mmCIF file of C-alpha atoms in Angstrom:
data_model
loop_
_atom_site.group_PDB
_atom_site.id
_atom_site.type_symbol
_atom_site.label_atom_id
_atom_site.label_comp_id
_atom_site.label_asym_id
_atom_site.label_seq_id
_atom_site.Cartn_x
_atom_site.Cartn_y
_atom_site.Cartn_z
ATOM 1 C CA UNK A 50 0.000 0.000 0.000
ATOM 2 C CA UNK A 51 1.295 3.461 -0.905
ATOM 3 C CA UNK A 52 2.249 5.783 1.918
ATOM 4 C CA UNK A 53 1.664 8.829 -0.280
ATOM 5 C CA UNK A 54 -1.199 11.227 0.530
ATOM 6 C CA UNK A 55 -4.427 10.537 -1.302
ATOM 7 C CA UNK A 56 -5.775 13.522 -3.261
ATOM 8 C CA UNK A 57 -9.265 13.908 -4.717
ATOM 9 C CA UNK A 58 -9.704 16.011 -7.840
ATOM 10 C CA UNK A 59 -13.490 16.462 -8.181
ATOM 11 C CA UNK A 60 -13.101 18.331 -11.499
ATOM 12 C CA UNK A 61 -10.843 17.633 -14.460
ATOM 13 C CA UNK A 62 -8.129 20.256 -14.051
ATOM 14 C CA UNK A 63 -5.415 20.799 -16.673
ATOM 15 C CA UNK A 64 -3.456 17.801 -17.956
ATOM 16 C CA UNK A 65 -0.227 19.349 -16.670
ATOM 17 C CA UNK A 66 -1.745 19.664 -13.191
ATOM 18 C CA UNK A 67 -2.961 16.065 -13.184
ATOM 19 C CA UNK A 68 0.442 14.801 -14.352
ATOM 20 C CA UNK A 69 2.260 16.705 -11.624
ATOM 21 C CA UNK A 70 -0.255 15.641 -8.974
ATOM 22 C CA UNK A 71 0.322 11.981 -9.823
ATOM 23 C CA UNK A 72 4.025 12.394 -9.163
ATOM 24 C CA UNK A 73 3.490 13.066 -5.473
ATOM 25 C CA UNK A 74 -0.003 11.810 -4.625
ATOM 26 C CA UNK A 75 -2.327 8.893 -5.127
ATOM 27 C CA UNK A 76 -4.906 10.722 -7.202
ATOM 28 C CA UNK A 77 -8.607 9.980 -7.367
ATOM 29 C CA UNK A 78 -9.923 11.815 -10.419
ATOM 30 C CA UNK A 79 -13.547 12.380 -11.276
ATOM 31 C CA UNK A 80 -13.354 11.514 -14.970
ATOM 32 C CA UNK A 81 -16.981 12.570 -15.456
ATOM 33 C CA UNK A 82 -15.941 16.155 -14.584
ATOM 34 C CA UNK A 83 -19.228 16.902 -12.844
ATOM 35 C CA UNK A 84 -19.520 19.158 -9.773
ATOM 36 C CA UNK A 85 -18.895 17.353 -6.515
ATOM 37 C CA UNK A 86 -22.144 17.065 -4.593
ATOM 38 C CA UNK A 87 -22.458 17.421 -0.840
ATOM 39 C CA UNK A 88 -22.844 13.652 -0.469
ATOM 40 C CA UNK A 89 -19.757 13.022 -2.622
ATOM 41 C CA UNK A 90 -17.654 15.502 -0.662
ATOM 42 C CA UNK A 91 -18.694 13.883 2.620
ATOM 43 C CA UNK A 92 -18.093 10.350 1.329
ATOM 44 C CA UNK A 93 -14.687 11.204 -0.156
ATOM 45 C CA UNK A 94 -13.528 12.844 3.075
ATOM 46 C CA UNK A 95 -13.200 9.372 4.592
ATOM 47 C CA UNK A 96 -11.043 8.164 1.687
ATOM 48 C CA UNK A 97 -8.617 11.022 1.057
ATOM 49 C CA UNK A 98 -6.164 13.227 2.886
ATOM 50 C CA UNK A 99 -6.635 16.236 0.620
ATOM 51 C CA UNK A 100 -9.060 17.743 -1.864
ATOM 52 C CA UNK A 101 -8.521 20.217 -4.689
ATOM 53 C CA UNK A 102 -12.022 21.616 -5.328
ATOM 54 C CA UNK A 103 -13.151 24.400 -7.619
ATOM 55 C CA UNK A 104 -15.838 26.989 -6.891
ATOM 56 C CA UNK A 105 -18.378 24.377 -8.015
ATOM 57 C CA UNK A 106 -17.886 22.316 -4.825
ATOM 58 C CA UNK A 107 -19.618 23.816 -1.809
ATOM 59 C CA UNK A 108 -18.271 23.333 1.705
ATOM 60 C CA UNK A 109 -21.212 24.633 3.702
ATOM 61 C CA UNK A 110 -21.288 24.450 7.483
ATOM 62 C CA UNK A 111 -23.610 21.449 7.235
ATOM 63 C CA UNK A 112 -21.269 19.626 4.856
ATOM 64 C CA UNK A 113 -18.200 20.469 6.930
ATOM 65 C CA UNK A 114 -19.847 19.144 10.085
ATOM 66 C CA UNK A 115 -20.075 15.718 8.427
ATOM 67 C CA UNK A 116 -16.522 15.530 7.050
ATOM 68 C CA UNK A 117 -14.418 12.620 8.229
ATOM 69 C CA UNK A 118 -11.334 13.351 10.339
ATOM 70 C CA UNK A 119 -9.047 11.908 7.669
ATOM 71 C CA UNK A 120 -9.391 15.017 5.496
ATOM 72 C CA UNK A 121 -6.674 17.480 6.463
ATOM 73 C CA UNK A 122 -6.553 20.138 3.727
ATOM 74 C CA UNK A 123 -8.787 21.739 1.098
ATOM 75 C CA UNK A 124 -6.500 23.295 -1.509
ATOM 76 C CA UNK A 125 -8.859 25.335 -3.646
ATOM 77 C CA UNK A 126 -8.294 25.574 -7.381
ATOM 78 C CA UNK A 127 -9.614 29.156 -7.276
ATOM 79 C CA UNK A 128 -8.868 32.506 -5.745
ATOM 80 C CA UNK A 129 -12.414 33.042 -4.504
ATOM 81 C CA UNK A 130 -13.474 31.014 -1.494
ATOM 82 C CA UNK A 131 -17.101 32.073 -1.103
ATOM 83 C CA UNK A 132 -17.998 28.401 -1.690
ATOM 84 C CA UNK A 133 -16.248 27.526 1.583
ATOM 85 C CA UNK A 134 -17.470 28.182 5.115
ATOM 86 C CA UNK A 135 -14.054 29.169 6.407
ATOM 87 C CA UNK A 136 -14.979 29.377 10.115
ATOM 88 C CA UNK A 137 -16.550 25.913 9.972
ATOM 89 C CA UNK A 138 -13.495 24.445 8.243
ATOM 90 C CA UNK A 139 -11.160 26.119 10.729
ATOM 91 C CA UNK A 140 -13.184 24.788 13.663
ATOM 92 C CA UNK A 141 -12.884 21.337 12.135
ATOM 93 C CA UNK A 142 -9.112 21.738 11.947
ATOM 94 C CA UNK A 143 -9.038 21.575 8.164
ATOM 95 C CA UNK A 144 -6.458 23.754 6.419
ATOM 96 C CA UNK A 145 -7.755 25.866 3.511
ATOM 97 C CA UNK A 146 -5.741 27.508 0.730
ATOM 98 C CA UNK A 147 -6.506 29.300 -2.526
ATOM 99 C CA UNK A 148 -4.653 30.407 -5.681
ATOM 100 C CA UNK A 149 -4.195 34.195 -5.709
ATOM 101 C CA UNK A 150 -2.047 36.201 -8.152
ATOM 102 C CA UNK A 151 -1.904 33.692 -11.000
ATOM 103 C CA UNK A 152 -5.311 34.393 -12.555
ATOM 104 C CA UNK A 153 -5.292 38.195 -12.309
ATOM 105 C CA UNK A 154 -4.190 38.938 -15.874
ATOM 106 C CA UNK A 155 -6.504 36.417 -17.524
ATOM 107 C CA UNK A 156 -9.508 37.704 -15.600
ATOM 108 C CA UNK A 157 -8.588 41.315 -16.307
ATOM 109 C CA UNK A 158 -8.307 40.493 -20.011
ATOM 110 C CA UNK A 159 -11.783 39.010 -19.963
ATOM 111 C CA UNK A 160 -13.168 42.057 -18.144
ATOM 112 C CA UNK A 161 -11.745 44.192 -20.943
ATOM 113 C CA UNK A 162 -13.476 41.944 -23.489
ATOM 114 C CA UNK A 163 -16.748 42.323 -21.604
ATOM 115 C CA UNK A 164 -16.396 46.096 -21.507
ATOM 116 C CA UNK A 165 -15.567 46.371 -25.209
ATOM 117 C CA UNK A 166 -18.212 43.841 -26.235
ATOM 118 C CA UNK A 167 -20.914 45.640 -24.276
ATOM 119 C CA UNK A 168 -19.866 49.103 -25.418
ATOM 120 C CA UNK A 169 -19.597 48.279 -29.124
ATOM 121 C CA UNK A 170 -22.697 46.110 -29.703
ATOM 122 C CA UNK A 171 -20.836 42.801 -30.049
ATOM 123 C CA UNK A 172 -23.951 40.647 -29.575
ATOM 124 C CA UNK A 173 -26.024 42.453 -32.189
ATOM 125 C CA UNK A 174 -23.142 42.734 -34.624
ATOM 126 C CA UNK A 175 -22.318 39.053 -34.415
ATOM 127 C CA UNK A 176 -25.976 38.130 -34.915
ATOM 128 C CA UNK A 177 -26.276 40.341 -37.986
ATOM 129 C CA UNK A 178 -23.247 38.710 -39.569
ATOM 130 C CA UNK A 179 -24.161 35.124 -38.724
ATOM 131 C CA UNK A 180 -27.744 35.421 -39.941
ATOM 132 C CA UNK A 181 -26.941 37.368 -43.086
ATOM 133 C CA UNK A 182 -29.111 40.236 -41.885
ATOM 134 C CA UNK A 183 -26.505 42.959 -42.474
ATOM 135 C CA UNK A 184 -27.944 44.704 -45.507
ATOM 136 C CA UNK A 185 -27.411 48.415 -44.894
ATOM 137 C CA UNK A 186 -25.081 51.026 -43.433
ATOM 138 C CA UNK A 187 -25.436 54.622 -42.298
ATOM 139 C CA UNK A 188 -23.565 57.009 -39.979
ATOM 140 C CA UNK A 189 -26.073 56.147 -37.252
ATOM 141 C CA UNK A 190 -25.652 52.388 -37.652
ATOM 142 C CA UNK A 191 -24.366 50.450 -34.605
ATOM 143 C CA UNK A 192 -23.106 53.519 -32.776
ATOM 144 C CA UNK A 193 -21.679 52.561 -29.397
ATOM 145 C CA UNK A 194 -19.725 54.057 -26.528
ATOM 146 C CA UNK A 195 -16.046 54.874 -26.852
ATOM 147 C CA UNK A 196 -13.625 53.847 -24.121
ATOM 148 C CA UNK A 197 -10.887 56.326 -24.952
ATOM 149 C CA UNK A 198 -10.985 59.210 -22.469
ATOM 150 C CA UNK A 199 -14.020 57.838 -20.627
ATOM 151 C CA UNK A 200 -14.206 57.610 -16.832
ATOM 152 C CA UNK A 201 -13.776 54.082 -15.543
ATOM 153 C CA UNK A 202 -14.930 53.236 -12.021
ATOM 154 C CA UNK A 203 -13.431 50.137 -10.407
ATOM 155 C CA UNK A 204 -14.938 48.589 -7.286
ATOM 156 C CA UNK A 205 -12.193 46.586 -5.573
ATOM 157 C CA UNK A 206 -8.556 47.342 -6.369
ATOM 158 C CA UNK A 207 -7.056 44.017 -5.452
ATOM 159 C CA UNK A 208 -4.884 42.038 -7.837
ATOM 160 C CA UNK A 209 -7.483 41.740 -10.599
ATOM 161 C CA UNK A 210 -8.714 45.314 -10.209
ATOM 162 C CA UNK A 211 -5.179 46.680 -10.523
ATOM 163 C CA UNK A 212 -4.449 44.471 -13.545
ATOM 164 C CA UNK A 213 -7.657 45.694 -15.175
ATOM 165 C CA UNK A 214 -6.775 49.332 -14.447
ATOM 166 C CA UNK A 215 -3.385 48.827 -16.070
ATOM 167 C CA UNK A 216 -4.994 47.499 -19.238
ATOM 168 C CA UNK A 217 -7.592 50.288 -19.250
ATOM 169 C CA UNK A 218 -4.799 52.876 -19.157
ATOM 170 C CA UNK A 219 -3.888 51.626 -22.619
ATOM 171 C CA UNK A 220 -7.213 53.123 -23.733
ATOM 172 C CA UNK A 221 -6.418 56.423 -21.994
ATOM 173 C CA UNK A 222 -9.322 55.901 -19.627
ATOM 174 C CA UNK A 223 -9.597 58.094 -16.539
ATOM 175 C CA UNK A 224 -9.350 55.650 -13.625
ATOM 176 C CA UNK A 225 -11.418 56.074 -10.461
ATOM 177 C CA UNK A 226 -11.680 53.446 -7.750
ATOM 178 C CA UNK A 227 -13.248 52.496 -4.444
ATOM 179 C CA UNK A 228 -11.407 50.108 -2.151
ATOM 180 C CA UNK A 229 -11.432 49.218 1.531
ATOM 181 C CA UNK A 230 -8.161 51.119 1.834
ATOM 182 C CA UNK A 231 -6.336 53.557 -0.381
ATOM 183 C CA UNK A 232 -3.497 52.196 -2.502
ATOM 184 C CA UNK A 233 0.027 53.506 -2.344
ATOM 185 C CA UNK A 234 0.932 56.161 -4.948
ATOM 186 C CA UNK A 235 2.989 53.527 -6.778
ATOM 187 C CA UNK A 236 -0.029 51.246 -7.061
ATOM 188 C CA UNK A 237 -2.507 54.043 -7.788
ATOM 189 C CA UNK A 238 -0.555 55.286 -10.796
ATOM 190 C CA UNK A 239 -2.612 58.460 -10.884
ATOM 191 C CA UNK A 240 -6.018 56.863 -10.283
ATOM 192 C CA UNK A 241 -8.528 58.850 -8.239
ATOM 193 C CA UNK A 242 -9.474 57.276 -4.912
ATOM 194 C CA UNK A 243 -13.024 57.449 -3.551
ATOM 195 C CA UNK A 244 -13.513 56.688 0.130
ATOM 196 C CA UNK A 245 -17.138 55.714 -0.498
ATOM 197 C CA UNK A 246 -18.899 53.964 -3.338
ATOM 198 C CA UNK A 247 -21.493 56.725 -3.770
ATOM 199 C CA UNK A 248 -19.089 59.292 -5.221
ATOM 200 C CA UNK A 249 -17.482 56.664 -7.442
ATOM 201 C CA UNK A 250 -20.798 55.692 -8.986
ATOM 202 C CA UNK A 251 -21.675 59.244 -9.954
ATOM 203 C CA UNK A 252 -18.592 59.592 -12.189
ATOM 204 C CA UNK A 253 -18.400 56.077 -13.683
ATOM 205 C CA UNK A 254 -19.188 56.069 -17.398
ATOM 206 C CA UNK A 255 -18.039 52.462 -17.160
ATOM 207 C CA UNK A 256 -18.189 50.535 -13.883
ATOM 208 C CA UNK A 257 -16.286 47.277 -13.372
ATOM 209 C CA UNK A 258 -16.726 45.054 -10.323
ATOM 210 C CA UNK A 259 -13.672 43.292 -8.863
ATOM 211 C CA UNK A 260 -14.572 42.736 -5.219
ATOM 212 C CA UNK A 261 -15.305 39.419 -3.484
ATOM 213 C CA UNK A 262 -18.792 38.249 -2.635
ATOM 214 C CA UNK A 263 -19.335 38.826 1.071
ATOM 215 C CA UNK A 264 -22.430 39.523 3.178
ATOM 216 C CA UNK A 265 -21.618 43.225 2.741
ATOM 217 C CA UNK A 266 -21.352 43.084 -1.059
ATOM 218 C CA UNK A 267 -24.267 40.800 -1.962
ATOM 219 C CA UNK A 268 -26.559 42.804 -4.285
ATOM 220 C CA UNK A 269 -24.115 45.707 -4.109
ATOM 221 C CA UNK A 270 -25.442 46.889 -7.445
ATOM 222 C CA UNK A 271 -29.094 47.156 -6.531
ATOM 223 C CA UNK A 272 -31.673 49.578 -7.897
ATOM 224 C CA UNK A 273 -30.492 52.370 -5.604
ATOM 225 C CA UNK A 274 -26.846 52.130 -6.621
ATOM 226 C CA UNK A 275 -27.556 51.559 -10.302
ATOM 227 C CA UNK A 276 -29.573 54.787 -10.264
ATOM 228 C CA UNK A 277 -26.482 56.712 -9.125
ATOM 229 C CA UNK A 278 -24.565 55.889 -12.300
ATOM 230 C CA UNK A 279 -24.540 58.425 -15.144
ATOM 231 C CA UNK A 280 -27.250 57.872 -17.728
ATOM 232 C CA UNK A 281 -25.977 55.541 -20.431
ATOM 233 C CA UNK A 282 -23.310 53.926 -18.253
ATOM 234 C CA UNK A 283 -21.972 50.407 -18.878
ATOM 235 C CA UNK A 284 -21.731 47.832 -16.072
ATOM 236 C CA UNK A 285 -19.116 45.052 -16.168
ATOM 237 C CA UNK A 286 -19.045 42.102 -13.766
ATOM 238 C CA UNK A 287 -16.290 39.497 -13.991
ATOM 239 C CA UNK A 288 -16.171 38.868 -10.228
ATOM 240 C CA UNK A 289 -19.188 37.124 -8.700
ATOM 241 C CA UNK A 290 -22.856 36.987 -9.685
ATOM 242 C CA UNK A 291 -23.929 37.703 -6.125
ATOM 243 C CA UNK A 292 -22.746 41.305 -6.482
ATOM 244 C CA UNK A 293 -25.594 42.292 -8.818
ATOM 245 C CA UNK A 294 -29.337 42.438 -8.212
ATOM 246 C CA UNK A 295 -30.343 40.909 -11.542
ATOM 247 C CA UNK A 296 -33.924 42.198 -11.493
ATOM 248 C CA UNK A 297 -32.629 45.717 -10.872
ATOM 249 C CA UNK A 298 -30.106 45.303 -13.683
ATOM 250 C CA UNK A 299 -32.839 44.201 -16.093
ATOM 251 C CA UNK A 300 -34.899 47.254 -15.188
ATOM 252 C CA UNK A 301 -31.900 49.544 -15.706
ATOM 253 C CA UNK A 302 -31.287 48.011 -19.144
ATOM 254 C CA UNK A 303 -34.931 48.088 -20.207
ATOM 255 C CA UNK A 304 -35.429 51.662 -19.005
ATOM 256 C CA UNK A 305 -32.337 52.880 -20.834
ATOM 257 C CA UNK A 306 -30.593 53.920 -17.631
ATOM 258 C CA UNK A 307 -27.738 51.625 -18.604
ATOM 259 C CA UNK A 308 -26.535 51.538 -22.186
ATOM 260 C CA UNK A 309 -25.205 48.024 -21.821
ATOM 261 C CA UNK A 310 -23.739 45.408 -19.512
ATOM 262 C CA UNK A 311 -20.954 42.849 -19.841
ATOM 263 C CA UNK A 312 -21.340 39.816 -17.576
ATOM 264 C CA UNK A 313 -19.228 36.724 -16.943
ATOM 265 C CA UNK A 314 -20.961 35.612 -13.747
ATOM 266 C CA UNK A 315 -24.516 35.201 -12.575
ATOM 267 C CA UNK A 316 -26.671 34.387 -9.563
ATOM 268 C CA UNK A 317 -27.382 30.946 -11.010
ATOM 269 C CA UNK A 318 -24.430 29.006 -12.385
ATOM 270 C CA UNK A 319 -24.357 27.193 -14.649
ATOM 271 C CA UNK A 320 -27.260 28.526 -16.674
ATOM 272 C CA UNK A 321 -27.272 32.239 -15.996
ATOM 273 C CA UNK A 322 -30.400 34.347 -16.193
ATOM 274 C CA UNK A 323 -32.581 33.452 -19.216
ATOM 275 C CA UNK A 324 -34.227 36.893 -19.103
ATOM 276 C CA UNK A 325 -30.940 38.492 -20.140
ATOM 277 C CA UNK A 326 -30.965 36.708 -23.507
ATOM 278 C CA UNK A 327 -33.707 38.984 -24.846
ATOM 279 C CA UNK A 328 -31.379 42.000 -24.626
ATOM 280 C CA UNK A 329 -28.666 42.342 -27.242
ATOM 281 C CA UNK A 330 -26.986 45.058 -25.183
ATOM 282 C CA UNK A 331 -26.139 42.484 -22.503
ATOM 283 C CA UNK A 332 -22.920 40.769 -23.582
ATOM 284 C CA UNK A 333 -22.505 37.481 -21.710
ATOM 285 C CA UNK A 334 -19.865 34.799 -21.239
ATOM 286 C CA UNK A 335 -20.149 31.584 -19.145
ATOM 287 C CA UNK A 336 -17.816 32.385 -16.209
ATOM 288 C CA UNK A 337 -14.537 31.859 -18.084
ATOM 289 C CA UNK A 338 -12.436 34.644 -16.589
ATOM 290 C CA UNK A 339 -9.461 32.396 -15.827
ATOM 291 C CA UNK A 340 -9.943 30.046 -18.780
ATOM 292 C CA UNK A 341 -6.596 30.191 -20.540
ATOM 293 C CA UNK A 342 -4.155 27.303 -20.747
ATOM 294 C CA UNK A 343 -1.406 29.319 -19.081
ATOM 295 C CA UNK A 344 -3.609 30.385 -16.182
ATOM 296 C CA UNK A 345 -5.287 27.033 -15.564
ATOM 297 C CA UNK A 346 -1.856 25.369 -15.396
ATOM 298 C CA UNK A 347 -0.669 28.086 -13.016
ATOM 299 C CA UNK A 348 -3.735 27.680 -10.794
ATOM 300 C CA UNK A 349 -3.253 23.943 -10.569
ATOM 301 C CA UNK A 350 0.447 24.281 -9.813
ATOM 302 C CA UNK A 351 -0.231 26.914 -7.151
ATOM 303 C CA UNK A 352 -2.722 24.580 -5.451
ATOM 304 C CA UNK A 353 -0.173 21.756 -5.618
ATOM 305 C CA UNK A 354 2.519 24.036 -4.176
ATOM 306 C CA UNK A 355 0.231 24.572 -1.192
ATOM 307 C CA UNK A 356 -0.376 20.841 -0.847
ATOM 308 C CA UNK A 357 3.331 20.036 -1.126
ATOM 309 C CA UNK A 358 4.166 22.545 1.593
ATOM 310 C CA UNK A 359 1.460 21.213 3.909
ATOM 311 C CA UNK A 360 2.497 17.574 3.596
ATOM 312 C CA UNK A 361 6.152 18.584 4.058
ATOM 313 C CA UNK A 362 5.219 20.062 7.417
ATOM 314 C CA UNK A 363 5.524 23.646 6.218
ATOM 315 C CA UNK A 364 3.062 26.526 6.162
ATOM 316 C CA UNK A 365 1.332 26.732 2.763
ATOM 317 C CA UNK A 366 1.987 29.966 0.938
ATOM 318 C CA UNK A 367 -1.689 30.733 0.494
ATOM 319 C CA UNK A 368 -3.018 29.678 3.869
ATOM 320 C CA UNK A 369 -6.364 31.326 4.632
#
């Protein structure tokens, strides 16, 4: 019998990650690549020493209370940990880690795609081309919003928010941000700090969300806050679906308060909100912010680095 730690991979991570994991662990891989259910997580906790879940596996307080004592570490294959009840896991003595830093650029790139796609009618334009319906042109045809020189509001200037700001500077956008604390001048790079979200919203021609989902930020963009944006603003969300009141967003789109929205995450995942599909000025992607080969390899390796450190008796780099 092997004396190596047993590791459960509930989702099919990158081939490079799986190959490396097999070098140091006895790996149990879910070849079906379906989300791990509560019952599966509980059952596997008696068979493995470690798990590498994604945001699709939910460690609620109820689930954690039923975990077997064999499980020692949950090394998340994600930076967000809103799918984990951290106090419950800590009380159970289970170590939890995540994968910060490595997905910032990929997610920021996708946020830029969302902003451009929403601003320049990507959904309608693609439909016209694919259906052969493009049969005319005029100076008023498909007129959108220009990024260059526009005011960009960023909520949350962590790693992804700063990476997004850096890319937006390439469009000569005027950067404004709200964060729990002000950045250093070196990190701000001339961006304007707002010590409250209210003043940020009033100047944001484009607003991009980059904060975690917490009890304080759930439905952050509700009807009241959406109303504070300039008329014709564009909302971008590549963070978490919980940040946006989807009914309020629909009303803002249908009333013309918002010109458009670019969304990569939704209250219900997978699936999204079927009501959004009726609006061509809502540009949507299926939560693929970190979905590049380079980033998925890096995420897997970062999770394995944390596992390697833990089983070597060291403190994992990304201990939560």
